[in-house]
Structure formats: C-alpha cells, structure tokens
Short mmCIF file of C-alpha atoms in Angstrom, two decimals:
data_model
loop_
_atom_site.label_atom_id
_atom_site.label_comp_id
_atom_site.label_asym_id
_atom_site.label_seq_id
_atom_site.Cartn_x
_atom_site.Cartn_y
_atom_site.Cartn_z
CA MET A 1 0.00 0.00 0.00
CA ARG A 2 3.02 2.34 -0.15
CA ARG A 3 3.82 4.58 -3.09
CA ARG A 4 6.54 7.11 -2.42
CA ARG A 5 5.96 9.20 -5.48
CA PHE A 6 4.65 12.69 -6.01
CA LEU A 7 0.91 12.84 -6.52
CA GLY A 8 1.34 14.48 -9.88
CA VAL A 9 -1.10 17.22 -8.95
CA GLY A 10 1.01 20.29 -9.61
CA ALA A 11 0.53 23.92 -8.79
CA ALA A 12 -1.17 24.52 -12.13
CA VAL A 13 -3.97 22.16 -11.10
CA ILE A 14 -4.15 22.78 -7.38
CA GLY A 15 -3.51 26.49 -7.30
CA ALA A 16 -0.90 28.43 -5.40
CA GLY A 17 -2.62 27.95 -2.06
CA ALA A 18 -1.96 24.22 -2.09
CA VAL A 19 1.69 24.16 -3.11
CA GLY A 20 2.88 24.49 0.46
CA ALA A 21 1.31 21.20 1.51
CA PHE A 22 3.65 19.33 -0.81
CA GLY A 23 6.72 21.46 -0.05
CA VAL A 24 5.71 21.64 3.65
CA PRO A 25 7.21 24.97 4.71
CA PRO A 26 6.53 25.91 8.34
CA ALA A 27 3.64 28.25 7.45
CA ALA A 28 1.86 25.49 5.53
CA ARG A 29 2.33 23.04 8.36
CA LEU A 30 0.70 25.55 10.65
CA LEU A 31 -2.16 26.02 8.18
CA ALA A 32 -2.60 22.25 7.95
CA GLU A 33 -3.57 22.17 11.63
CA ALA A 34 -6.32 24.76 11.19
CA ARG A 35 -9.79 23.42 11.85
CA PRO A 36 -13.01 24.59 10.25
CA GLY A 37 -16.12 26.17 11.66
CA ARG A 38 -17.33 29.03 13.80
CA LEU A 39 -18.63 28.61 17.33
CA LEU A 40 -22.37 29.10 17.88
CA THR A 41 -22.97 29.66 21.57
CA SER A 42 -25.99 28.55 23.56
CA GLU A 43 -28.43 31.02 25.08
CA VAL A 44 -29.08 28.94 28.21
CA PRO A 45 -26.87 28.10 31.19
CA LEU A 46 -24.97 24.90 30.44
CA PRO A 47 -24.92 21.97 32.86
CA GLU A 48 -21.81 20.89 34.72
CA PRO A 49 -20.04 18.02 32.97
CA PHE A 50 -20.26 14.41 34.10
CA ARG A 51 -23.59 14.72 35.94
CA VAL A 52 -25.73 12.80 33.42
CA PRO A 53 -25.48 9.01 32.96
CA LEU A 54 -24.46 7.84 29.50
CA PRO A 55 -27.52 6.60 27.59
CA VAL A 56 -27.17 3.69 25.17
CA PRO A 57 -29.46 3.86 22.13
CA PRO A 58 -32.09 1.07 22.12
CA VAL A 59 -31.72 -1.77 19.63
CA LEU A 60 -34.60 -1.90 17.16
CA ALA A 61 -36.36 -5.25 16.85
CA PRO A 62 -37.57 -6.42 13.44
CA VAL A 63 -41.32 -6.42 12.85
CA ARG A 64 -40.85 -9.72 11.04
CA SER A 65 -38.12 -11.98 9.66
CA ASP A 66 -38.02 -14.69 7.04
CA ALA A 67 -35.33 -16.99 5.67
CA THR A 68 -33.34 -14.19 4.00
CA THR A 69 -34.60 -10.83 5.26
CA ASP A 70 -35.23 -8.85 8.43
CA HIS A 71 -37.94 -6.18 8.13
CA TYR A 72 -37.99 -3.03 10.25
CA GLU A 73 -40.26 0.00 10.56
CA ILE A 74 -39.25 3.49 11.71
CA VAL A 75 -41.49 6.53 12.11
CA GLN A 76 -39.71 9.84 11.63
CA ARG A 77 -41.41 12.26 14.00
CA VAL A 78 -41.03 15.30 16.20
CA ALA A 79 -40.37 14.51 19.85
CA GLY A 80 -39.83 16.63 22.95
CA LEU A 81 -36.67 15.35 24.65
CA GLU A 82 -34.84 16.32 27.84
CA ILE A 83 -31.30 16.74 26.49
CA LEU A 84 -30.16 19.51 28.84
CA PRO A 85 -31.38 18.79 32.38
CA GLY A 86 -34.65 20.57 33.11
CA LEU A 87 -35.26 21.76 29.53
CA ARG A 88 -37.33 20.30 26.71
CA THR A 89 -35.87 20.28 23.24
CA GLU A 90 -37.96 19.68 20.15
CA ALA A 91 -36.01 17.14 18.09
CA TRP A 92 -36.55 15.50 14.73
CA THR A 93 -36.17 11.84 15.45
CA TYR A 94 -36.16 8.32 14.13
CA GLY A 95 -38.68 6.60 16.37
CA GLY A 96 -38.83 9.29 19.06
CA THR A 97 -35.21 9.13 20.30
CA PHE A 98 -31.92 10.91 19.63
CA PRO A 99 -29.87 9.09 18.52
CA GLY A 100 -32.35 6.93 16.67
CA PRO A 101 -32.61 3.23 17.50
CA THR A 102 -29.62 1.07 16.66
CA MET A 103 -30.03 -1.37 13.80
CA VAL A 104 -28.12 -4.63 14.37
CA ALA A 105 -27.70 -6.60 11.16
CA ARG A 106 -25.79 -9.68 9.98
CA ALA A 107 -23.57 -9.81 6.93
CA GLY A 108 -25.31 -11.79 4.20
CA ARG A 109 -28.83 -11.10 5.51
CA GLU A 110 -30.95 -8.54 3.74
CA VAL A 111 -32.42 -5.68 5.77
CA VAL A 112 -35.51 -3.78 4.63
CA VAL A 113 -36.38 -0.63 6.58
CA ARG A 114 -39.74 1.03 5.98
CA HIS A 115 -39.65 4.70 6.96
CA ARG A 116 -42.78 6.74 7.55
CA ASN A 117 -42.30 10.53 7.52
CA GLU A 118 -44.38 12.40 10.09
CA LEU A 119 -41.97 15.35 10.21
CA PRO A 120 -42.93 18.83 8.98
CA VAL A 121 -40.33 18.59 6.16
CA PRO A 122 -39.29 16.10 3.47
CA SER A 123 -36.51 13.65 4.32
CA VAL A 124 -34.03 11.30 2.67
CA VAL A 125 -32.30 8.39 4.43
CA HIS A 126 -28.69 7.46 3.68
CA LEU A 127 -26.98 4.41 5.19
CA HIS A 128 -23.51 5.85 5.57
CA GLY A 129 -20.92 3.22 4.69
CA GLY A 130 -23.56 0.92 3.28
CA HIS A 131 -22.91 -1.10 0.13
CA THR A 132 -26.31 -0.34 -1.25
CA PRO A 133 -28.26 -0.39 -4.55
CA ALA A 134 -28.69 3.08 -6.01
CA ASP A 135 -32.45 3.25 -5.43
CA SER A 136 -31.90 2.75 -1.67
CA ASP A 137 -28.73 4.82 -1.25
CA GLY A 138 -30.42 8.06 -0.31
CA TYR A 139 -29.83 10.19 -3.40
CA PRO A 140 -30.42 13.73 -2.09
CA VAL A 141 -33.50 14.54 -4.19
CA ASP A 142 -35.18 11.14 -3.65
CA LEU A 143 -37.57 12.88 -1.28
CA LEU A 144 -39.87 11.18 1.20
CA LEU A 145 -42.61 13.77 1.71
CA PRO A 146 -44.50 14.03 5.00
CA ALA A 147 -47.52 11.75 5.28
CA GLY A 148 -50.61 13.50 3.95
CA SER A 149 -48.65 15.84 1.66
CA SER A 150 -50.16 16.97 -1.58
CA ALA A 151 -48.45 16.84 -4.95
CA ASP A 152 -47.75 20.55 -4.57
CA HIS A 153 -45.57 19.83 -1.54
CA ALA A 154 -42.83 18.33 -3.73
CA ALA A 155 -42.61 21.47 -5.85
CA HIS A 156 -42.59 23.61 -2.72
CA ALA A 157 -39.86 21.45 -1.17
CA MET A 158 -37.63 21.92 -4.19
CA ALA A 159 -38.44 25.55 -4.88
CA GLY A 160 -35.91 26.99 -2.46
CA MET A 161 -33.13 24.76 -3.74
CA THR A 162 -33.25 26.30 -7.20
CA GLY A 163 -31.83 29.45 -5.71
CA MET A 164 -28.57 27.64 -4.99
CA ALA A 165 -25.77 28.06 -7.48
CA GLY A 166 -25.85 25.27 -10.03
CA MET A 167 -29.20 23.83 -8.96
CA ALA A 168 -31.66 25.70 -11.12
CA GLY A 169 -31.60 23.10 -13.91
CA MET A 170 -32.61 20.03 -11.90
CA SER A 171 -32.07 17.98 -15.03
CA GLY A 172 -30.27 14.74 -15.75
CA THR A 173 -30.46 11.21 -14.48
CA SER A 174 -30.28 9.35 -11.22
CA GLY A 175 -30.27 5.64 -10.46
CA THR A 176 -33.58 4.94 -12.23
CA GLY A 177 -33.20 7.39 -15.10
CA THR A 178 -34.80 10.53 -13.64
CA VAL A 179 -33.73 13.12 -11.12
CA GLY A 180 -35.62 12.55 -7.92
CA ARG A 181 -37.96 9.73 -6.97
CA THR A 182 -40.40 11.54 -4.73
CA VAL A 183 -42.94 9.55 -2.71
CA VAL A 184 -45.43 10.57 -0.06
CA GLY A 185 -45.63 9.18 3.44
CA GLU A 186 -43.66 5.92 3.36
CA ARG A 187 -40.65 4.44 1.59
CA SER A 188 -38.72 1.19 1.98
CA TYR A 189 -34.93 1.07 1.81
CA THR A 190 -33.28 -2.28 0.99
CA TYR A 191 -29.79 -3.12 2.26
CA PRO A 192 -28.62 -6.49 0.86
CA GLY A 193 -25.89 -6.94 3.50
CA HIS A 194 -23.14 -7.87 1.03
CA GLN A 195 -20.38 -6.41 3.22
CA ARG A 196 -18.28 -7.30 6.22
CA ALA A 197 -18.87 -6.45 9.86
CA ALA A 198 -18.60 -2.70 10.44
CA THR A 199 -19.91 0.25 12.43
CA LEU A 200 -22.17 2.21 10.06
CA TRP A 201 -24.72 4.92 10.69
CA TYR A 202 -27.88 6.21 9.04
CA HIS A 203 -28.83 9.85 8.72
CA ASP A 204 -30.84 12.40 6.78
CA HIS A 205 -29.45 13.29 3.35
CA ARG A 206 -31.96 15.79 1.95
CA MET A 207 -30.34 18.09 -0.57
CA GLY A 208 -29.52 21.47 0.89
CA PHE A 209 -30.72 20.51 4.38
CA THR A 210 -28.53 17.66 5.62
CA GLY A 211 -26.90 20.01 8.16
CA PRO A 212 -30.07 21.13 9.97
CA GLY A 213 -31.63 17.66 9.63
CA ILE A 214 -28.80 15.90 11.45
CA TRP A 215 -28.34 18.83 13.86
CA ARG A 216 -31.97 18.39 14.94
CA GLY A 217 -31.56 14.67 15.59
CA LEU A 218 -31.84 12.55 12.42
CA ALA A 219 -28.98 10.09 13.00
CA GLY A 220 -28.57 6.56 14.38
CA PHE A 221 -26.21 3.55 14.43
CA HIS A 222 -26.38 0.62 12.01
CA LEU A 223 -24.08 -2.19 13.18
CA ILE A 224 -23.20 -5.19 11.03
CA GLY A 225 -21.76 -8.38 12.52
CA ASP A 226 -20.27 -11.46 10.90
CA GLU A 227 -18.64 -14.78 11.75
CA GLU A 228 -15.10 -13.46 11.27
CA GLU A 229 -15.60 -10.85 13.96
CA ASP A 230 -17.57 -13.23 16.20
CA ALA A 231 -14.57 -15.59 16.30
CA LEU A 232 -12.38 -12.92 17.95
CA PRO A 233 -12.22 -12.54 21.76
CA LEU A 234 -13.28 -8.90 21.66
CA PRO A 235 -15.45 -7.19 24.30
CA ARG A 236 -19.16 -7.96 23.94
CA GLY A 237 -22.54 -7.14 25.43
CA GLU A 238 -22.51 -4.20 27.85
CA ARG A 239 -18.78 -3.77 27.23
CA ASP A 240 -19.39 -2.98 23.55
CA LEU A 241 -20.42 0.70 23.60
CA PRO A 242 -21.56 2.70 20.54
CA LEU A 243 -20.64 6.34 21.20
CA MET A 244 -22.09 9.04 18.92
CA LEU A 245 -20.27 12.35 19.37
CA ALA A 246 -22.19 15.46 18.32
CA ASP A 247 -21.79 19.10 19.28
CA ARG A 248 -24.87 21.31 19.48
CA ALA A 249 -26.02 24.76 20.60
CA PHE A 250 -29.31 25.57 22.34
CA ALA A 251 -31.64 28.57 22.15
CA SER A 252 -33.18 30.27 25.18
CA ASP A 253 -36.32 28.09 24.97
CA GLY A 254 -34.26 24.88 24.93
CA SER A 255 -34.61 24.28 21.19
CA PHE A 256 -31.65 23.47 18.99
CA ARG A 257 -30.01 26.70 17.83
CA TYR A 258 -28.79 26.69 14.21
CA PRO A 259 -27.95 29.64 11.89
CA SER A 260 -30.16 28.78 8.91
CA VAL A 261 -30.80 31.60 6.46
CA ASP A 262 -34.42 30.40 6.45
CA PRO A 263 -35.79 29.09 9.76
CA GLY A 264 -38.61 27.43 7.80
CA LEU A 265 -36.02 25.34 5.94
CA THR A 266 -37.35 25.89 2.44
CA VAL A 267 -34.28 27.90 1.39
CA PRO A 268 -31.00 26.07 2.10
CA GLY A 269 -27.82 27.44 3.62
CA VAL A 270 -26.51 29.20 6.70
CA THR A 271 -25.71 32.84 7.38
CA ASP A 272 -22.42 34.12 6.01
CA ASP A 273 -20.54 33.87 9.32
CA TYR A 274 -21.04 30.09 9.31
CA MET A 275 -20.16 29.32 5.68
CA ASN A 276 -17.16 27.26 6.87
CA GLY A 277 -19.24 25.20 9.27
CA VAL A 278 -21.16 25.32 12.55
CA LEU A 279 -19.62 24.38 15.90
CA GLY A 280 -21.76 23.94 19.01
CA ASP A 281 -20.64 24.67 22.57
CA VAL A 282 -22.25 21.52 24.04
CA ILE A 283 -20.65 18.12 23.45
CA LEU A 284 -23.27 15.36 23.38
CA VAL A 285 -22.49 11.65 23.59
CA ASN A 286 -25.46 9.51 22.59
CA GLY A 287 -27.58 12.62 22.98
CA ALA A 288 -26.46 13.46 26.55
CA PRO A 289 -24.25 16.43 27.52
CA TRP A 290 -20.83 15.42 28.83
CA PRO A 291 -22.11 12.15 30.37
CA ARG A 292 -20.44 9.70 32.73
CA VAL A 293 -20.45 5.91 32.77
CA GLU A 294 -19.25 3.31 35.25
CA VAL A 295 -16.87 0.74 33.81
CA ASP A 296 -15.37 -2.45 35.18
CA ARG A 297 -11.63 -3.03 35.35
CA ALA A 298 -11.92 -4.85 32.04
CA HIS A 299 -11.65 -4.41 28.27
CA TYR A 300 -14.28 -2.23 26.57
CA ARG A 301 -14.93 -1.74 22.89
CA LEU A 302 -15.79 1.87 22.05
CA ARG A 303 -17.41 2.42 18.65
CA LEU A 304 -16.59 6.09 18.13
CA LEU A 305 -18.70 7.95 15.57
CA ASN A 306 -18.26 11.64 14.82
CA ALA A 307 -21.80 12.76 13.95
CA SER A 308 -20.97 16.45 14.27
CA ASN A 309 -21.67 18.79 11.39
CA THR A 310 -18.18 20.29 11.31
CA ARG A 311 -16.21 19.63 14.50
CA ILE A 312 -13.02 17.57 14.35
CA TYR A 313 -11.94 15.87 17.58
CA ARG A 314 -8.58 14.75 18.90
CA LEU A 315 -9.64 12.20 21.50
CA GLU A 316 -7.35 11.24 24.40
CA LEU A 317 -7.82 9.58 27.76
CA ASP A 318 -6.81 11.61 30.81
CA PRO A 319 -4.98 10.31 32.72
CA GLN A 320 -3.12 8.19 30.20
CA PRO A 321 -2.09 4.74 31.42
CA ALA A 322 1.51 4.59 32.54
CA ASP A 323 2.91 2.96 29.41
CA GLY A 324 0.68 4.77 26.87
CA GLY A 325 -1.19 3.29 23.93
CA ALA A 326 -4.54 3.65 25.70
CA LEU A 327 -6.70 3.54 22.55
CA VAL A 328 -6.15 0.30 20.67
CA GLN A 329 -7.72 0.70 17.25
CA ILE A 330 -9.21 -2.54 15.93
CA GLY A 331 -11.42 -1.13 13.18
CA GLY A 332 -12.39 1.86 11.08
CA ASP A 333 -15.15 2.93 8.71
CA GLY A 334 -15.16 -0.37 6.84
CA GLY A 335 -14.60 -2.84 9.67
CA LEU A 336 -11.67 -4.70 11.19
CA LEU A 337 -8.05 -3.77 10.58
CA GLU A 338 -5.52 -6.51 9.88
CA THR A 339 -3.60 -5.76 13.06
CA PRO A 340 -4.40 -3.45 15.96
CA ILE A 341 -2.85 0.02 16.13
CA ARG A 342 -2.04 1.48 19.54
CA HIS A 343 -2.72 5.21 19.76
CA ASP A 344 -2.30 7.76 22.50
CA ALA A 345 -4.94 9.81 20.66
CA VAL A 346 -7.19 9.50 17.62
CA GLU A 347 -8.22 12.35 15.33
CA ILE A 348 -11.73 11.84 14.00
CA ALA A 349 -13.37 14.04 11.36
CA PRO A 350 -17.11 14.29 10.69
CA ALA A 351 -18.62 10.93 9.62
CA GLU A 352 -15.50 8.88 10.44
CA ARG A 353 -15.70 5.88 12.76
CA PHE A 354 -12.98 4.38 14.93
CA ASP A 355 -13.45 1.12 16.82
CA VAL A 356 -11.05 1.13 19.76
CA VAL A 357 -10.52 -1.13 22.75
CA VAL A 358 -9.61 0.33 26.16
CA ASP A 359 -8.35 -1.89 28.99
CA PHE A 360 -9.59 -0.20 32.16
CA SER A 361 -7.74 -2.75 34.31
CA ARG A 362 -4.72 -0.51 33.64
CA TYR A 363 -6.26 1.97 36.09
CA PRO A 364 -6.66 1.60 39.87
CA PRO A 365 -10.22 1.19 41.20
CA GLY A 366 -11.88 4.54 41.83
CA THR A 367 -10.04 6.34 39.02
CA SER A 368 -12.06 8.79 36.96
CA VAL A 369 -10.81 8.70 33.38
CA ARG A 370 -11.89 11.56 31.13
CA LEU A 371 -12.23 11.27 27.38
CA THR A 372 -10.96 14.67 26.28
CA ASN A 373 -10.93 16.61 23.02
CA ARG A 374 -7.52 18.24 22.59
CA PHE A 375 -8.88 20.22 19.63
CA GLY A 376 -11.45 21.83 21.93
CA SER A 377 -11.09 24.50 24.58
CA GLU A 378 -12.71 24.85 27.99
CA ARG A 379 -16.05 23.02 27.85
CA THR A 380 -15.58 21.68 24.31
CA GLY A 381 -12.36 20.07 25.50
CA GLU A 382 -14.39 17.61 27.60
CA VAL A 383 -16.35 14.69 26.14
CA LEU A 384 -17.12 11.84 28.54
CA ARG A 385 -16.00 10.41 31.89
CA PHE A 386 -15.41 6.76 32.72
CA ASP A 387 -15.58 5.90 36.44
CA VAL A 388 -13.57 2.75 37.13
CA THR A 389 -15.32 0.60 39.74
CA SER A 390 -13.84 -1.78 42.31
CA ARG A 391 -16.40 -4.54 41.83
CA PRO A 392 -14.97 -8.00 41.05
CA VAL A 393 -15.18 -8.92 37.39
CA THR A 394 -14.41 -11.67 34.94
CA ASP A 395 -12.80 -10.50 31.73
CA ASP A 396 -11.85 -12.98 29.03
CA ALA A 397 -11.64 -10.35 26.27
CA THR A 398 -8.32 -9.66 24.58
CA VAL A 399 -7.07 -7.95 21.44
CA PRO A 400 -5.31 -10.49 19.18
CA GLU A 401 -2.15 -9.38 17.41
CA ARG A 402 -3.83 -10.36 14.15
CA LEU A 403 -7.49 -9.52 13.60
CA CYS A 404 -8.15 -10.58 10.02
CA THR A 405 -6.66 -10.81 6.53
CA LEU A 406 -7.58 -7.83 4.40
CA GLU A 407 -7.68 -7.88 0.63
CA ARG A 408 -5.35 -5.18 -0.61
CA LEU A 409 -6.30 -3.43 -3.81
CA ASP A 410 -3.56 -3.31 -6.42
CA PRO A 411 -2.65 0.16 -7.76
CA GLY A 412 -1.38 -1.55 -10.88
CA ALA A 413 -4.89 -2.79 -11.63
CA ALA A 414 -6.31 0.75 -11.75
CA VAL A 415 -7.76 1.49 -15.18
CA THR A 416 -7.65 5.27 -14.75
CA THR A 417 -6.85 8.08 -12.34
CA ARG A 418 -9.28 10.90 -11.63
CA THR A 419 -8.67 14.15 -9.79
CA PHE A 420 -11.20 16.02 -7.65
CA GLY A 421 -10.50 19.46 -6.22
CA PHE A 422 -12.47 20.56 -3.14
CA ARG A 423 -12.42 24.36 -3.07
CA ARG A 424 -14.47 27.41 -2.32
CA SER A 425 -15.39 29.50 -5.33
CA ARG A 426 -15.64 33.25 -5.14
CA ASN A 427 -19.08 33.19 -6.77
CA ASP A 428 -20.48 29.66 -6.41
CA GLY A 429 -19.81 28.69 -2.80
CA TRP A 430 -18.26 25.28 -2.16
CA THR A 431 -17.36 23.33 -5.29
CA ILE A 432 -15.80 20.13 -6.61
CA ASN A 433 -13.62 20.71 -9.68
CA ASN A 434 -14.85 24.30 -9.68
CA ARG A 435 -18.47 23.25 -10.23
CA PRO A 436 -21.28 23.56 -7.66
CA TYR A 437 -23.57 20.57 -7.39
CA GLU A 438 -26.35 20.02 -9.86
CA PRO A 439 -28.38 16.78 -9.63
CA GLY A 440 -27.84 14.63 -12.68
CA ARG A 441 -24.60 16.27 -13.81
CA VAL A 442 -22.11 13.40 -13.88
CA LEU A 443 -18.53 14.05 -12.81
CA ALA A 444 -17.25 10.48 -13.33
CA ALA A 445 -18.52 7.28 -14.93
CA PRO A 446 -16.49 4.29 -13.70
CA ALA A 447 -17.26 0.86 -15.14
CA LEU A 448 -18.73 -1.77 -12.86
CA GLY A 449 -16.03 -4.16 -11.63
CA THR A 450 -13.08 -1.86 -12.31
CA THR A 451 -10.56 -0.30 -9.93
CA GLU A 452 -9.61 3.38 -10.13
CA ILE A 453 -7.31 5.81 -8.35
CA TRP A 454 -9.12 8.90 -7.14
CA ARG A 455 -7.09 11.93 -6.10
CA PHE A 456 -8.58 14.48 -3.74
CA PHE A 457 -7.01 17.85 -2.98
CA SER A 458 -8.24 20.67 -0.78
CA ASP A 459 -8.09 24.35 -0.09
CA VAL A 460 -9.29 24.18 3.53
CA HIS A 461 -10.35 21.28 5.71
CA HIS A 462 -12.71 18.80 3.99
CA PRO A 463 -13.73 15.29 5.13
CA VAL A 464 -14.43 13.57 1.80
CA HIS A 465 -17.09 10.82 1.69
CA LEU A 466 -17.64 8.32 -1.11
CA HIS A 467 -20.91 6.40 -1.47
CA LEU A 468 -21.32 2.77 -2.66
CA ASP A 469 -17.86 1.29 -2.01
CA GLN A 470 -15.22 1.53 0.67
CA PHE A 471 -11.73 2.53 -0.44
CA GLN A 472 -8.12 2.17 0.69
CA VAL A 473 -5.87 5.19 1.20
CA LEU A 474 -2.87 4.90 -1.09
CA SER A 475 -0.86 8.00 -0.22
CA ARG A 476 -1.03 11.34 1.52
CA ASN A 477 0.91 14.24 0.01
CA GLY A 478 2.86 11.75 -2.08
CA GLY A 479 4.09 9.78 0.94
CA ASP A 480 2.70 7.07 3.15
CA PRO A 481 -0.91 7.07 4.38
CA GLY A 482 -1.46 8.87 7.66
CA PRO A 483 -1.75 7.29 11.12
CA TYR A 484 -5.55 7.18 10.91
CA ASP A 485 -5.87 5.97 7.30
CA ALA A 486 -5.59 2.21 7.88
CA GLY A 487 -8.04 -0.38 6.57
CA TRP A 488 -11.14 0.14 4.48
CA LYS A 489 -12.61 3.63 4.69
CA ASP A 490 -15.52 5.60 3.24
CA THR A 491 -14.49 9.02 4.60
CA VAL A 492 -11.01 10.53 4.48
CA ASP A 493 -9.98 13.72 6.24
CA LEU A 494 -8.26 16.27 4.00
CA ARG A 495 -6.44 18.97 5.88
CA PRO A 496 -5.85 22.37 4.28
CA SER A 497 -3.76 22.32 1.10
CA GLU A 498 -3.44 18.55 1.18
CA GLY A 499 -3.60 15.82 -1.44
CA VAL A 500 -4.74 12.23 -0.85
CA GLU A 501 -4.93 9.30 -3.26
CA VAL A 502 -7.36 6.42 -2.69
CA LEU A 503 -7.98 3.13 -4.46
CA VAL A 504 -11.60 2.16 -5.03
CA ARG A 505 -13.18 -0.80 -6.81
CA PHE A 506 -16.75 -0.37 -8.00
CA THR A 507 -18.76 -3.50 -7.29
CA ASP A 508 -22.21 -5.07 -7.54
CA TYR A 509 -24.52 -2.14 -8.19
CA PRO A 510 -24.80 0.19 -11.19
CA GLY A 511 -26.45 3.58 -10.92
CA THR A 512 -25.90 7.10 -9.62
CA TYR A 513 -24.01 7.71 -6.40
CA MET A 514 -22.47 10.64 -4.52
CA LEU A 515 -19.05 12.07 -3.75
CA HIS A 516 -19.15 14.96 -1.30
CA CYS A 517 -17.63 16.83 1.60
CA HIS A 518 -19.03 15.73 4.96
CA ASN A 519 -18.66 19.11 6.53
CA LEU A 520 -22.43 19.42 6.36
CA GLU A 521 -22.48 23.15 5.76
CA HIS A 522 -20.12 22.65 2.80
CA GLU A 523 -22.27 19.78 1.56
CA ASP A 524 -25.48 21.78 1.80
CA MET A 525 -23.89 24.64 -0.09
CA ALA A 526 -23.14 22.53 -3.16
CA MET A 527 -19.89 20.64 -2.40
CA MET A 528 -21.25 17.40 -3.89
CA ALA A 529 -20.96 15.55 -7.18
CA ASP A 530 -22.69 12.65 -8.93
CA PHE A 531 -20.82 9.68 -10.32
CA VAL A 532 -22.50 6.93 -12.33
CA VAL A 533 -21.37 3.30 -12.21
CA GLU A 534 -22.09 1.80 -15.63
#
C-alpha cells in the first residue's frame, strides 16, 4: 500500500494555495492544523459536565423476519426530549429518540427498513458506509414527503433549492433514469448486506438541508456483525459501547439553535458567518451532555462515531495509562483492521468511525478517566468520563495481534486516475472541480467491476465521503498514508492544502451515487458531485 511518489497534482492544477502542503514549509504546516467552523454559543446556562449518565441507544427489533430478510419500521417524527437537564428540546427523530434506534444486522442477511415521515419537512435516508443499490442509497433529491402531503408539496420542497448556485436546472439522471424519486408518506430502503462487519450509521441526506436535519436529531447507528468478527475474543454485550459524538447549541427556549438563512427550511444554507461550518458549545455523547459511565476493570470496545456537522476531535484519555497506547484501534469505517494500532490519541473528522478497545484494568479502582478533546477548549475540551469501579469482574476479552486478513487493492490494476479538487469558489460557494452541485450532472462514470485511483485535494479542511464502495488510502501528500488511514474507509480527512490518493473498486450495483464533503455546511452549499457506475 506504499507509493513514495509525487501525486502528480502540480501547482497549475491545485492552485498556489496548495503548493505548500507538498513542499511543507513551516507556514503550511501551521495552516494544515487549522480546523473549520465558527462557534455558535448557547443562550441557556450549560450543565456541569459528568452529571448525566451515559444513555445507550435502544436496539430496534424487526417487525418480522423470514429466511433471508429482516424487516424493520421506523417513524420519523417530532419529539420533545430532555437533552439539557430541566429543559425540553424539540427534536426531529427516528422513532422518538436521539440518537435513533440502533439497527443490528448480519452480513449476508438482507435488511428492509420502511420509513414513515411524520416530520414537517421532506426527508431522505442514507446508510452511511452501506454497500447499497442506487435506489436505496439516499440520493439527495429522492424525497420522502410528509404523510398526507399533496403533490404541490414536492414542488414547494424543491423551490428553495433552485436558488442555490448550479441547482436551477434540476435535469439529468439518477439511479432509475430521472432526477428525484419523490414519494409521499412511506418508503422502503433495501440493504442487501453484502459487506463485512462494520460500524455504520444512518442519517438524513436531503439536498440542501442535511446540516439542519442531522443537527436536529436525524442520526442513528447501524451495526453489522459477521462470523469473522464473532470468532475474535473482543469485548461484547454491555462492554461494547456505541458512542455518537455530536456538538450542538441551544436557544433560550431549549430548542436546537442553528444559523439557517431560512428558519422554515425551504431555502438552504446558513448565514455568512457560518459558511465554513457550525460548531456547538455543548458536546453530546449519545444525545447526553458530557455524560459519565461506570466501567469495570476490564476491556471495553468503544465504537466512536463523529456525527458532528463540522467539529473535528482529537480524542485522548486523561490520565493516560503509565505505558501509553490507551486507545487500541481494531477497526475503522469499513470494519476490522488486519492488526491493531495502539494510539495515545485518535483524530476523528465528521462521519468517520474508529473502533477502539480500552483496557480499564490498567487503572486503579476509583479512578475517573476523562475522554478529552484536545482540539477543543474549555467546555468543548471535555467529552465523557469513565468511572472505574472496584467490583470484582471476569474478563476474558483480549485484542489479538492479528485480527483478520484484508484484501489489498492493487494500484497496478487501476484502469484510470481521476482528480477532484475541493475548493471554495468566489461566486459559487463550495465546489468540486470548480463546479457547484447540480443533480444529474455526472462528474465520473467508472465501469462496474473496475478499480480506479481517485485523487482528492483541498483548499481548507474537507472530510471527503464516497458512497457505494469503501476505499483504501494509497498515499497522503505523495508519501505514506497517515496514522488514521488504515483499513477500508468511506471518509477521508483532508487537511488544508493537502492531497490524498485512494484506491476504489466499484462493485455489484450500477447507478448514480455521490461524492461529497461531509462538513455538512459545505455539503449543503453545493460541495457534492454525482458519479455513475455503468
């Protein structure tokens, strides 16, 4: 997986602002650490950290199962939740909770999820990291209108979007040959399960409004298991914790505060001050502010998901165990790594997942161990507290030195190389290859079954997400992949003025899919592109 050659993306392609990332002068190194977003402060007093117990999202039971398929039903609805103690917050939810219920699936078994929309706005559901047919992938104009909507609602829902640069045409094709498959009330999404065990998540993906949709609560875990992972002696049951990290801000009435240009959410976008992303001043874990959880002196698996709109975290344990290596990474976006990687800290961009194991027997009983965010300050520097108990335990979990055997894609098998520049345009907002998003305009057309090299380069910070297939990071700035690039991934973090090459093989499903920035404010303001697998 190593290629020590220059990316071949010169200054003429990247622009003068990106040259420093390849030459790495001190100023560019400093720029590369810059993080996006502007802080939006809450209008209510914030609770003290570590007073609220950590909630664990409920696991959704199927409404029925047969020999091949598990069927689920979810109602998207408004719910009043107590997120900050003593205040009610109106959230948009999957099934009445934030996060939504956790889906637990098995590799090789089909999952069909029927969503009913009882929200006041249209929605789209995307299984992030899912290897999914195009008609169930959550194309951003495949709208599910609220139950009881009239035909006029679809036109109204799209009317505001035409004001965005590049979106007035609304012409072209999607996975079934037309732009947008709008339905009213209910829609079923089919996930065949042809992928390995992994920590995935599902979230709203409505064009122009993904940021406010997720900010208001439309996100949940989707966990896939398989026999390969089951055979490993990893932590299980209550010691396998999904942890959704999400920063938010709250208005004086307890509602979610968000700087939309249109509070009615018919016109997309945020006010000018927040063009580079929205940061909240409250860190939520599984929907609770700075929670605490009791842990045994045993191994725990932490499934870390960054579901924030913009915020990037550098997660560390404090205190660190005496000999370091507290966070043992066993998996990433696309499932198990070949061998574990021992980190003192992990840097996690929006939409990335890191599966890590922590051995709390390395701490004396009674120790309070904080999960901190070194990229935060004051309150945003705190995330979660683990309180190590003295109760007697049995722990037979370990982390093997070899976890699995990964297929490695061959760069020599790539049939072509494509380059995608993620930049802000003076006139058109956030763009890919200097073009704002327009549904149906195809930026790439890879052939089914082929492998390609895709090059991404950036002006500022952009977490780049690819739909349909996981990829492997080939190089970063012409050198080795970074410390957090191991294994199969679907989201890669591009720092300012940086270039990354990935290898991707397009498998199983033809149709139209998405490439986009997962800074949700960038995404909503047109930093997306269609590619069609033929």
